[in-house]
Amino acid sequence: MNVTEAVSSRRSIRAFLDTPVDRDVLERVLTMAQRAPSGGNTQPWHGVVLTGEPLARLISRVADDLPKGTAAHAPEYDIYPKGLDGAYESRRRGVGEDMYASLAIPREDRMARLMWFARNFQAFGAPVLMLVHTPRYMGPPQWSDVGMWLQTIMLLLRGEGLDSCPQEAWAIYSRQIREVVAIPDDHIFFCGLAIGHRDPDAVVNSFPVARAPLEEAVRWEGWQ
């Protein structure tokens, strides 16, 4: 698979098979991903790769607090900026509605939507979950570096025939995560990355995800 094929076939997978993932493959991917760019070669990314009993323990711990609703949430950063509006908010809401439409869950069925959202905290059935963190004093440029590292990992996973789902949703349970996974106190928890094999029969893995046209993102100057 070349880079273009990896980019075009990568998507956030929300239904995984229970097929195990070979650690050797993950080590190969993560070793190569160390080549991701970072300002000044700081490489500010850190990850904890969970499977088996440690992953089950984390899922169980978060499940204990799911019934508490937002009272149990303790994100260490704003997942979306306050005041998100315009095209940015429209895209965010749009992909959610498209996903629920693919699942035949109407807007008024709030309980069904909440139950589906809770699947985030089962890593959508993936056998592997990587938890990503970075030192608290890192600024926006270093967070950008972490994003480039994650994108590199996701594309390399496609090259190995694997899939993933970057999950900022895990951030709302950062306190519970820290209870069962050793993340340094002077680091901020960022996100999870579910890793495994996509379920090819799950409709949630195939609904069209709209992207903005190039002219909304890029302006050209000095070109004939």
Short mmCIF file of C-alpha atoms in Angstrom, two decimals:
data_model
loop_
_atom_site.label_atom_id
_atom_site.label_comp_id
_atom_site.label_asym_id
_atom_site.label_seq_id
_atom_site.Cartn_x
_atom_site.Cartn_y
_atom_site.Cartn_z
CA MET A 1 0.00 0.00 0.00
CA ASN A 2 1.45 3.37 -0.99
CA VAL A 3 0.96 6.58 0.98
CA THR A 4 -1.95 7.80 -1.16
CA GLU A 5 -3.78 4.49 -0.67
CA ALA A 6 -3.16 4.64 3.07
CA VAL A 7 -4.54 8.20 3.29
CA SER A 8 -7.60 7.43 1.18
CA SER A 9 -8.46 4.22 3.06
CA ARG A 10 -7.87 5.56 6.58
CA ARG A 11 -10.97 6.50 8.53
CA SER A 12 -12.06 6.45 12.15
CA ILE A 13 -13.21 2.87 12.68
CA ARG A 14 -16.00 2.44 15.22
CA ALA A 15 -16.55 -1.32 15.04
CA PHE A 16 -13.58 -3.68 15.33
CA LEU A 17 -13.22 -7.43 15.07
CA ASP A 18 -11.79 -9.23 18.10
CA THR A 19 -8.85 -10.50 16.03
CA PRO A 20 -5.66 -10.13 18.08
CA VAL A 21 -2.95 -7.70 16.95
CA ASP A 22 0.63 -8.92 16.79
CA ARG A 23 2.92 -6.97 19.10
CA ASP A 24 5.77 -7.29 16.57
CA VAL A 25 3.66 -5.41 14.03
CA LEU A 26 2.90 -2.64 16.51
CA GLU A 27 6.55 -2.34 17.49
CA ARG A 28 7.47 -2.05 13.81
CA VAL A 29 4.85 0.67 13.29
CA LEU A 30 5.76 2.63 16.42
CA THR A 31 9.49 2.38 15.70
CA MET A 32 8.98 3.78 12.21
CA ALA A 33 6.63 6.46 13.58
CA GLN A 34 9.54 7.85 15.59
CA ARG A 35 10.49 9.40 12.24
CA ALA A 36 7.47 11.74 12.51
CA PRO A 37 8.43 15.43 12.35
CA SER A 38 8.69 17.55 15.48
CA GLY A 39 9.89 21.09 16.06
CA GLY A 40 13.53 21.08 17.15
CA ASN A 41 13.34 17.26 17.27
CA THR A 42 11.69 17.50 20.69
CA GLN A 43 9.54 14.37 20.08
CA PRO A 44 7.08 15.31 22.87
CA TRP A 45 4.82 12.26 22.42
CA HIS A 46 4.32 9.42 24.90
CA GLY A 47 2.04 6.40 24.74
CA VAL A 48 0.92 3.43 26.82
CA VAL A 49 -0.23 0.46 24.72
CA LEU A 50 -2.91 -1.65 26.43
CA THR A 51 -4.39 -5.03 25.58
CA GLY A 52 -5.80 -8.01 27.45
CA GLU A 53 -6.40 -7.65 31.19
CA PRO A 54 -5.04 -4.08 31.56
CA LEU A 55 -7.40 -2.89 28.83
CA ALA A 56 -10.32 -4.79 30.36
CA ARG A 57 -9.55 -3.23 33.75
CA LEU A 58 -9.61 0.28 32.28
CA ILE A 59 -12.89 -0.36 30.44
CA SER A 60 -14.42 -1.74 33.64
CA ARG A 61 -13.28 1.25 35.71
CA VAL A 62 -14.78 3.77 33.30
CA ALA A 63 -17.98 1.69 33.02
CA ASP A 64 -18.45 2.11 36.78
CA ASP A 65 -18.75 5.88 36.32
CA LEU A 66 -20.74 6.02 33.10
CA PRO A 67 -24.10 6.18 34.96
CA LYS A 68 -22.90 9.30 36.79
CA GLY A 69 -23.00 11.32 33.57
CA THR A 70 -21.10 14.60 33.40
CA ALA A 71 -20.52 14.58 37.16
CA ALA A 72 -17.80 11.99 36.55
CA HIS A 73 -16.11 13.95 33.75
CA ALA A 74 -12.73 15.57 34.39
CA PRO A 75 -11.06 16.51 31.08
CA GLU A 76 -7.67 18.18 31.35
CA TYR A 77 -8.28 20.39 28.32
CA ASP A 78 -11.19 21.65 26.20
CA ILE A 79 -11.81 19.00 23.56
CA TYR A 80 -13.51 21.66 21.42
CA PRO A 81 -12.88 25.38 21.88
CA LYS A 82 -15.58 27.40 23.57
CA GLY A 83 -17.59 29.28 20.98
CA LEU A 84 -16.96 26.83 18.12
CA ASP A 85 -19.23 28.04 15.35
CA GLY A 86 -19.71 28.45 11.62
CA ALA A 87 -18.40 25.80 9.27
CA TYR A 88 -16.34 24.18 12.04
CA GLU A 89 -19.36 23.51 14.23
CA SER A 90 -21.44 22.53 11.21
CA ARG A 91 -18.89 19.89 10.21
CA ARG A 92 -18.66 18.56 13.75
CA ARG A 93 -22.42 18.17 14.06
CA GLY A 94 -22.76 16.93 10.50
CA VAL A 95 -20.48 13.92 10.88
CA GLY A 96 -22.28 12.95 14.08
CA GLU A 97 -25.68 13.08 12.41
CA ASP A 98 -24.38 11.12 9.42
CA MET A 99 -23.03 8.46 11.77
CA TYR A 100 -26.30 8.12 13.69
CA ALA A 101 -28.23 8.04 10.42
CA SER A 102 -26.09 5.09 9.27
CA LEU A 103 -27.04 3.35 12.53
CA ALA A 104 -30.72 4.27 12.13
CA ILE A 105 -30.73 6.08 15.47
CA PRO A 106 -32.97 9.18 15.24
CA ARG A 107 -32.19 12.41 17.09
CA GLU A 108 -35.12 11.94 19.47
CA ASP A 109 -33.87 8.54 20.67
CA ARG A 110 -31.53 10.04 23.22
CA MET A 111 -31.02 6.80 25.16
CA ALA A 112 -29.89 4.89 22.05
CA ARG A 113 -27.45 7.68 21.21
CA LEU A 114 -26.03 7.65 24.73
CA MET A 115 -25.64 3.88 24.60
CA TRP A 116 -23.78 4.17 21.32
CA PHE A 117 -21.58 6.97 22.67
CA ALA A 118 -20.68 4.69 25.58
CA ARG A 119 -19.03 2.34 23.08
CA ASN A 120 -16.23 4.90 22.88
CA PHE A 121 -15.18 3.64 26.29
CA GLN A 122 -15.00 0.06 25.11
CA ALA A 123 -12.58 1.25 22.39
CA PHE A 124 -15.31 0.15 19.94
CA GLY A 125 -14.29 -3.44 20.56
CA ALA A 126 -10.67 -2.95 19.49
CA PRO A 127 -8.18 -5.38 21.09
CA VAL A 128 -5.60 -2.62 21.55
CA LEU A 129 -5.84 0.90 22.97
CA MET A 130 -2.93 3.33 23.11
CA LEU A 131 -3.22 6.16 25.63
CA VAL A 132 -1.38 9.31 24.56
CA HIS A 133 0.08 11.92 26.91
CA THR A 134 2.63 14.75 26.86
CA PRO A 135 4.33 16.98 29.48
CA ARG A 136 1.97 19.66 30.78
CA TYR A 137 4.26 22.56 29.93
CA MET A 138 4.26 21.73 26.21
CA GLY A 139 2.57 24.37 24.07
CA PRO A 140 0.54 24.38 20.84
CA PRO A 141 3.56 23.66 18.59
CA GLN A 142 4.35 20.49 20.55
CA TRP A 143 0.69 19.40 20.52
CA SER A 144 0.91 19.77 16.75
CA ASP A 145 3.90 17.42 16.86
CA VAL A 146 1.84 14.85 18.77
CA GLY A 147 -0.82 15.10 16.05
CA MET A 148 1.76 14.47 13.33
CA TRP A 149 3.02 11.44 15.28
CA LEU A 150 -0.51 10.06 15.55
CA GLN A 151 -1.20 10.59 11.85
CA THR A 152 2.06 8.82 11.00
CA ILE A 153 1.04 5.88 13.19
CA MET A 154 -2.43 5.68 11.64
CA LEU A 155 -1.06 5.63 8.10
CA LEU A 156 1.58 3.04 8.97
CA LEU A 157 -1.15 0.89 10.54
CA ARG A 158 -3.03 0.99 7.24
CA GLY A 159 0.13 -0.19 5.53
CA GLU A 160 0.05 -3.22 7.83
CA GLY A 161 -3.61 -3.91 7.08
CA LEU A 162 -4.74 -2.52 10.43
CA ASP A 163 -7.19 0.21 11.37
CA SER A 164 -7.57 2.77 14.13
CA CYS A 165 -9.77 5.37 15.74
CA PRO A 166 -8.26 8.43 17.45
CA GLN A 167 -10.46 9.06 20.48
CA GLU A 168 -10.32 12.39 22.27
CA ALA A 169 -13.49 11.20 24.05
CA TRP A 170 -11.29 9.33 26.54
CA ALA A 171 -10.11 12.71 27.84
CA ILE A 172 -13.33 13.20 29.80
CA TYR A 173 -12.31 10.27 32.00
CA SER A 174 -8.70 11.29 32.58
CA ARG A 175 -9.09 10.91 36.35
CA GLN A 176 -10.37 7.35 36.07
CA ILE A 177 -7.64 6.50 33.55
CA ARG A 178 -4.97 7.70 35.95
CA GLU A 179 -6.38 5.42 38.65
CA VAL A 180 -5.55 2.30 36.63
CA VAL A 181 -2.78 3.40 34.24
CA ALA A 182 0.50 4.99 35.32
CA ILE A 183 0.62 8.37 33.60
CA PRO A 184 3.04 10.90 35.16
CA ASP A 185 1.39 13.64 37.20
CA ASP A 186 3.35 16.27 35.29
CA HIS A 187 1.93 15.03 31.98
CA ILE A 188 -1.46 15.90 30.49
CA PHE A 189 -3.58 13.07 29.13
CA PHE A 190 -4.55 13.73 25.50
CA CYS A 191 -6.41 10.88 23.82
CA GLY A 192 -6.81 7.22 23.12
CA LEU A 193 -6.06 5.43 19.86
CA ALA A 194 -8.08 2.24 19.30
CA ILE A 195 -6.19 -0.23 17.09
CA GLY A 196 -7.31 -3.43 15.39
CA HIS A 197 -9.05 -4.86 12.32
CA ARG A 198 -12.19 -3.15 11.06
CA ASP A 199 -15.45 -5.06 10.89
CA PRO A 200 -16.15 -4.86 7.14
CA ASP A 201 -19.86 -5.57 7.65
CA ALA A 202 -20.50 -2.74 10.15
CA VAL A 203 -22.36 0.13 8.49
CA VAL A 204 -20.74 2.61 10.89
CA ASN A 205 -17.45 1.87 9.15
CA SER A 206 -18.67 2.77 5.69
CA PHE A 207 -20.94 5.83 5.82
CA PRO A 208 -19.61 8.75 3.72
CA VAL A 209 -17.65 11.33 5.71
CA ALA A 210 -17.93 14.74 4.05
CA ARG A 211 -14.77 16.82 3.62
CA ALA A 212 -14.63 20.51 2.87
CA PRO A 213 -13.62 21.40 -0.69
CA LEU A 214 -10.04 22.53 -1.16
CA GLU A 215 -11.03 26.16 -1.80
CA GLU A 216 -12.38 26.42 1.75
CA ALA A 217 -9.00 25.48 3.19
CA VAL A 218 -6.36 26.77 0.79
CA ARG A 219 -5.76 30.10 -0.95
CA TRP A 220 -3.31 30.35 -3.86
CA GLU A 221 -1.16 33.41 -4.53
CA GLY A 222 1.40 34.06 -7.28
CA TRP A 223 0.17 31.19 -9.49
CA GLN A 224 -0.73 31.61 -13.13
#
